[in-house]
Every structure is written in structure tokens, then in C-alpha cells.
Coordinates of C-alpha atoms in Angstrom, one line a residue:
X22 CA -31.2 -4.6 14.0
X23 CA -28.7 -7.3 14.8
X24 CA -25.8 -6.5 16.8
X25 CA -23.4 -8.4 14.6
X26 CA -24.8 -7.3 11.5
X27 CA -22.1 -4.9 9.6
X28 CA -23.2 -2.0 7.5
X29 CA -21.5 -1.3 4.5
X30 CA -21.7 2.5 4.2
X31 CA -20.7 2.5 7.5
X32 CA -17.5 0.9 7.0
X33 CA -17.6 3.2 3.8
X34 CA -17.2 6.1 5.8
X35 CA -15.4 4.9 8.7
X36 CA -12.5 4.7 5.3
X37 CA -13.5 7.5 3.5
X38 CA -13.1 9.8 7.3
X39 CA -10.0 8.1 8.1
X40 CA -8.3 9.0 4.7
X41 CA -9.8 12.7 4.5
X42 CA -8.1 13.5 7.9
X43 CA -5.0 11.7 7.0
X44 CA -4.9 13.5 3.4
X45 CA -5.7 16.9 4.9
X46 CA -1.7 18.3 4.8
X47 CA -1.1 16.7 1.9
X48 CA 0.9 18.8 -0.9
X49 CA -0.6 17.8 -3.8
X50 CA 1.4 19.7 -6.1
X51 CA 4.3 17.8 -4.2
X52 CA 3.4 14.9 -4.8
X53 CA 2.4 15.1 -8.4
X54 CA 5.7 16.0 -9.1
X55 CA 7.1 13.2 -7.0
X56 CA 5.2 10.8 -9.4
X57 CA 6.0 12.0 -12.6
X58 CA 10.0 12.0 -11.1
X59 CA 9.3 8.4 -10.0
X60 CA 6.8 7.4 -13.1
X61 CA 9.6 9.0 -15.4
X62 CA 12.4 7.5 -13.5
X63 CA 11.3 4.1 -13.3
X64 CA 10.8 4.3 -17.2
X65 CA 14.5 5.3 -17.3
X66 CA 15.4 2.6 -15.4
X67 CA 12.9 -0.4 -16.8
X68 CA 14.9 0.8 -20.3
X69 CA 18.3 0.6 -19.1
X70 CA 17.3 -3.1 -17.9
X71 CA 15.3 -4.3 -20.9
X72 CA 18.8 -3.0 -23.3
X73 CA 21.0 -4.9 -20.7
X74 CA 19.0 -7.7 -20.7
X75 CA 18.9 -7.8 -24.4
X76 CA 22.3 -7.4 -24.8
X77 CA 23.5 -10.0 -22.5
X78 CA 20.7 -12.6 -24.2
X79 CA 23.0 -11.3 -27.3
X80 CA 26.3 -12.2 -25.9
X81 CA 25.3 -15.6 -24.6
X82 CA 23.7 -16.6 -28.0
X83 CA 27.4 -15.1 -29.9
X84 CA 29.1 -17.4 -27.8
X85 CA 27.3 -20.7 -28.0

């Protein structure tokens, strides 16, 4: 085998090592909530721009 050959699965799980002992503390219960508060609170937020933009697009087009 070739020194500067790269295997795959190697890398693989050189990434799939790394993440496990990274992801080991995590509160997964935690951060499910955290997404649906961020999922749901983004959705908030995308409405509130989509009605201002709208309304705005509204305003101009009254005044031309």
C-alpha cells in the first residue's frame, strides 16, 4: 500500500470518532427543545417580515 494513498473508511471514522466523543454530554432533550424554540421562533419571525414587507410593497404602490 502506498503511503499517500487515503482510505475512505478511514477518514469515515476518524469523523464518525471525533463527533461520538464530542456528542457524548450532549442533552438531547435540551436541545430538541432548543430547536423547536428556534424552528418555531424563526417561523414567528419570517411572518412578521413577509406581513411588513407586504405592507410596505402596499404603501409604496398607494402612493405612486
Amino acid at each position: 500500500m502506498k503511503p499517500d494513498t487515503v482510505n475512505a473508511t478511514s477518514n469515515f471514522s476518524n469523523v464518525m470518532l471525533t463527533g461520538t466523543i464530542l456528542l457524548a454530554n450532549v442533552d438531547m432533550n435540551g436541545l430538541l427543545d432548543y430547536s423547536l424554540k428556534a424552528f418555531f421562533g424563526g417561523a414567528i419571525w419570517l411572518g412578521y417580515k413577509i406581513t411588513a414587507d407586504y405592507l410596505e410593497q402596499k404603501r409604496k404602490s398607494k402612493n405612486k
